[in-house]
Coordinates of N, CA and C in Angstrom, one line a residue:
M1 N -10.9 -7.5 0.5 CA -11.1 -8.7 1.3 C -10.0 -9.6 0.9
T2 N -9.3 -10.3 1.7 CA -8.4 -11.3 1.3 C -9.0 -12.6 0.8
R3 N -8.3 -13.4 0.1 CA -8.8 -14.7 -0.3 C -9.2 -15.6 0.9
M4 N -8.3 -15.6 2.0 CA -8.6 -16.4 3.0 C -10.0 -15.8 3.8
A5 N -10.2 -14.5 3.9 CA -11.3 -14.2 4.5 C -12.6 -14.4 3.6
E6 N -12.4 -14.4 2.3 CA -13.4 -14.9 1.5 C -13.8 -16.2 1.6
S7 N -12.9 -17.0 1.6 CA -13.1 -18.5 1.9 C -13.8 -18.9 3.1
G8 N -13.3 -18.2 4.1 CA -13.8 -18.3 5.5 C -15.1 -17.9 5.5
A9 N -15.7 -16.9 4.9 CA -17.0 -16.3 4.8 C -17.8 -17.5 4.1
V10 N -17.4 -18.0 2.9 CA -18.1 -19.0 2.2 C -18.4 -20.3 3.0
I11 N -17.2 -20.7 3.8 CA -17.3 -21.9 4.6 C -18.2 -21.7 5.8
S12 N -18.2 -20.4 6.3 CA -19.3 -20.3 7.4 C -20.5 -20.2 6.9
W13 N -20.8 -19.6 5.8 CA -22.1 -19.6 5.3 C -22.6 -21.0 4.8
L14 N -21.6 -21.9 4.3 CA -22.1 -23.1 4.1 C -22.4 -24.0 5.4
V15 N -21.6 -23.8 6.4 CA -21.8 -24.5 7.6 C -23.1 -24.1 8.3
L16 N -23.3 -22.6 8.4 CA -24.4 -22.1 9.1 C -25.8 -22.1 8.2
S17 N -25.6 -22.3 7.1 CA -26.8 -22.2 6.1 C -27.8 -23.5 6.3
Q18 N -28.9 -23.4 5.7 CA -30.0 -24.5 5.8 C -29.7 -25.6 5.1
S19 N -28.7 -25.3 4.0 CA -28.4 -26.6 3.2 C -27.6 -27.7 3.9
V20 N -26.8 -27.3 5.1 CA -26.0 -28.2 5.8 C -26.9 -29.0 6.8
P21 N -27.2 -30.1 6.8 CA -28.0 -30.8 7.8 C -27.3 -30.8 9.1
V22 N -28.0 -30.2 10.1 CA -27.5 -30.1 11.4 C -28.7 -30.7 12.4
P23 N -28.3 -31.7 13.2 CA -29.3 -32.2 14.1 C -29.9 -31.2 14.9
G24 N -31.1 -31.2 15.2 CA -31.8 -30.1 15.9 C -31.9 -28.8 15.4
D25 N -32.6 -27.9 16.0 CA -32.8 -26.6 15.7 C -32.3 -25.5 16.4
G26 N -31.6 -25.9 17.7 CA -31.1 -25.1 18.6 C -29.7 -24.4 18.3
L27 N -29.5 -23.2 18.7 CA -28.2 -22.6 18.4 C -27.1 -23.2 19.1
M28 N -27.6 -23.9 20.5 CA -26.5 -24.4 21.4 C -26.2 -25.6 20.7
E29 N -27.0 -26.5 20.2 CA -26.7 -27.6 19.6 C -25.7 -27.5 18.2
L30 N -26.0 -26.3 17.5 CA -25.2 -26.0 16.5 C -23.9 -25.5 16.9
A31 N -23.7 -24.7 18.0 CA -22.4 -24.3 18.6 C -21.7 -25.6 19.2
A32 N -22.4 -26.5 19.7 CA -21.7 -27.7 20.3 C -21.1 -28.6 19.1
R33 N -21.8 -28.6 18.0 CA -21.4 -29.3 16.9 C -20.3 -28.7 16.1
F34 N -20.4 -27.4 15.8 CA -19.5 -26.8 15.0 C -18.7 -25.5 15.5
G35 N -18.7 -25.5 16.9 CA -18.2 -24.3 17.8 C -16.9 -24.3 17.4
I36 N -15.9 -25.3 17.7 CA -14.5 -25.5 17.6 C -14.1 -25.0 16.1
P37 N -14.5 -25.7 15.0 CA -14.3 -25.5 13.7 C -14.5 -24.0 13.3
V38 N -15.7 -23.4 13.7 CA -16.2 -22.1 13.4 C -15.3 -21.2 14.1
A39 N -15.0 -21.3 15.4 CA -14.0 -20.6 16.2 C -12.6 -20.5 15.6
G40 N -12.3 -21.5 15.2 CA -10.9 -21.6 14.4 C -10.9 -20.9 13.1
L41 N -12.1 -21.0 12.3 CA -12.2 -20.3 11.1 C -12.1 -18.7 11.4
V42 N -13.0 -18.3 12.4 CA -13.2 -16.9 12.7 C -11.8 -16.5 13.0
F43 N -11.1 -17.3 13.8 CA -9.6 -16.8 14.3 C -8.7 -16.4 13.1
F44 N -8.7 -17.5 12.1 CA -7.8 -17.4 10.9 C -8.5 -16.3 10.2
V45 N -9.7 -16.0 9.9 CA -10.1 -14.9 9.1 C -9.8 -13.5 9.8
W46 N -9.9 -13.4 11.3 CA -9.4 -12.3 12.0 C -7.9 -11.9 11.7
W47 N -7.2 -13.2 11.8 CA -5.7 -13.1 11.7 C -5.3 -12.6 10.3
A48 N -5.9 -13.1 9.4 CA -5.7 -12.7 8.0 C -6.0 -11.2 7.6
W49 N -7.2 -10.8 8.3 CA -7.6 -9.5 8.2 C -6.6 -8.4 8.8
K50 N -6.2 -8.8 10.1 CA -5.2 -7.9 10.6 C -4.0 -8.0 10.1
R51 N -3.5 -9.1 9.5 CA -2.2 -9.2 8.8 C -2.2 -8.5 7.4
D52 N -3.4 -8.6 6.8 CA -3.5 -7.6 5.5 C -3.5 -6.2 5.8
G53 N -4.2 -5.7 7.0 CA -4.1 -4.3 7.4 C -2.8 -3.8 7.7
E54 N -2.0 -4.8 8.4 CA -0.6 -4.2 8.8 C 0.4 -4.1 7.5
L55 N 0.1 -5.2 6.6 CA 0.9 -5.2 5.3 C 0.5 -3.9 4.6
N56 N -0.7 -3.6 4.5 CA -1.2 -2.5 3.7 C -0.5 -1.0 4.2
K57 N -0.5 -1.2 5.7 CA 0.1 0.0 6.2 C 1.6 0.2 6.0
R58 N 2.3 -0.9 6.0 CA 3.6 -0.9 5.8 C 3.9 -0.4 4.2
M59 N 3.2 -1.0 3.4 CA 3.4 -0.7 2.1 C 3.0 0.8 1.7
R60 N 2.2 1.3 2.4 CA 1.7 2.7 2.3 C 2.9 3.7 2.9
E61 N 3.4 3.2 4.0 CA 4.7 4.0 4.4 C 5.8 3.9 3.5
I62 N 6.1 2.8 3.0 CA 7.2 2.7 2.0 C 7.0 3.5 0.7
E63 N 5.8 3.5 0.3 CA 5.3 4.2 -0.9 C 5.4 5.7 -0.7
D64 N 4.9 6.1 0.4 CA 5.1 7.7 0.8 C 6.5 8.0 1.1
N65 N 7.2 7.2 1.5 CA 8.8 7.5 1.7 C 9.3 7.6 0.4
R66 N 9.1 6.7 -0.5 CA 9.6 6.9 -2.1 C 9.3 8.0 -2.6
V67 N 7.9 8.4 -2.5 CA 7.4 9.6 -3.2 C 8.1 10.8 -2.6
E68 N 8.3 10.9 -1.5 CA 8.9 12.0 -0.7 C 10.4 12.2 -1.2
L69 N 11.0 11.1 -1.4 CA 12.4 10.9 -1.8 C 12.6 11.4 -3.3
L70 N 11.5 11.0 -4.2 CA 11.6 11.4 -5.5 C 11.2 12.8 -5.6
K71 N 10.2 13.4 -4.8 CA 10.0 14.8 -4.9 C 11.2 15.7 -4.5
T72 N 11.8 15.3 -3.4 CA 13.2 16.0 -3.1 C 14.2 15.9 -4.2
T73 N 14.5 14.8 -4.8 CA 15.2 14.6 -6.0 C 14.9 15.4 -7.0
V74 N 13.7 15.4 -7.4 CA 13.2 16.4 -8.6 C 13.5 17.7 -8.2
E75 N 13.2 18.3 -7.1 CA 13.3 19.7 -6.8 C 14.9 20.0 -6.9
R76 N 15.6 19.1 -6.3 CA 17.3 19.4 -6.4 C 17.7 19.5 -7.9
C77 N 17.2 18.5 -8.7 CA 17.6 18.5 -9.9 C 17.0 19.9 -10.9
T78 N 15.8 20.1 -10.4 CA 15.3 21.3 -11.1 C 16.0 22.5 -10.8
E79 N 16.4 22.7 -9.5 CA 17.4 23.7 -9.0 C 18.7 23.7 -9.7
A80 N 19.1 22.5 -9.8 CA 20.6 22.6 -10.4 C 20.5 22.9 -11.9
I81 N 19.5 22.5 -12.7 CA 19.3 22.6 -14.0 C 19.0 24.4 -14.3
A82 N 18.3 24.8 -13.3 CA 18.1 26.3 -13.4 C 19.3 27.1 -13.2
N83 N 20.0 26.6 -12.2 CA 21.3 27.4 -11.9 C 22.3 27.2 -13.0
N84 N 22.5 26.1 -13.7 CA 23.2 25.7 -14.7 C 22.7 26.6 -16.0
T85 N 21.5 26.6 -16.1 CA 20.9 27.5 -17.2 C 21.4 28.9 -17.1
R86 N 21.1 29.3 -15.9 CA 21.5 31.0 -15.6 C 23.0 31.2 -15.8
A87 N 23.8 30.1 -15.3 CA 25.2 30.3 -15.6 C 25.7 30.3 -17.0
L88 N 25.0 29.4 -17.7 CA 25.4 29.2 -19.3 C 24.9 30.5 -20.0
D89 N 23.7 30.9 -19.6 CA 23.3 32.3 -20.3 C 24.3 33.4 -19.8
Q90 N 24.6 33.5 -18.7 CA 25.6 34.7 -18.5 C 26.9 34.4 -19.0
F91 N 27.4 33.2 -19.2 CA 28.7 33.0 -20.0 C 28.4 33.3 -21.4
V92 N 27.4 32.9 -21.9 CA 27.2 33.1 -23.4 C 27.0 34.7 -23.7
R93 N 26.4 35.4 -22.8 CA 26.2 36.9 -22.9 C 27.6 37.5 -22.8
S94 N 28.4 37.0 -21.8 CA 29.8 37.7 -21.7 C 30.8 37.2 -22.9
Q95 N 30.5 36.1 -23.4 CA 31.2 35.8 -24.6 C 31.0 36.6 -25.8
A96 N 29.6 37.0 -25.9 CA 29.0 37.6 -27.0 C 29.5 39.2 -26.8
Q97 N 29.5 39.6 -25.6 CA 30.0 41.1 -25.4 C 31.4 41.2 -25.8
T98 N 32.3 40.2 -25.3 CA 33.8 40.3 -25.5 C 34.0 40.1 -27.2
E99 N 33.2 39.4 -27.9 CA 33.4 39.2 -29.3 C 32.9 40.4 -29.9
H100 N 31.9 41.0 -29.4 CA 31.3 42.3 -30.1 C 32.2 43.5 -29.9
K101 N 32.9 43.4 -28.8 CA 34.1 44.5 -28.6 C 35.2 44.4 -29.5
E102 N 35.5 43.3 -29.8 CA 36.6 43.1 -30.6 C 36.3 43.4 -32.0

């Protein structure tokens, strides 16, 4: 949960709790008195939640892309090292054979 959502939840709880004096007991009076601020607060909490979700989605895509790129790079490097090792082994064997023949 983002800090904005947490602060919105706390403010909503304070406004709607029994500790804040509200004239009358009816929900309609409460909505008439605090409707616009609460609606604005709910909107900004929703907006922050959606923004946070989109940001997490984009970050996950970037991280997945980087992981795939690194995997491909490591595979190519491993193949190149294996090929170089085989070539070096063949070269060393051929050199050993030519030295042994002489």
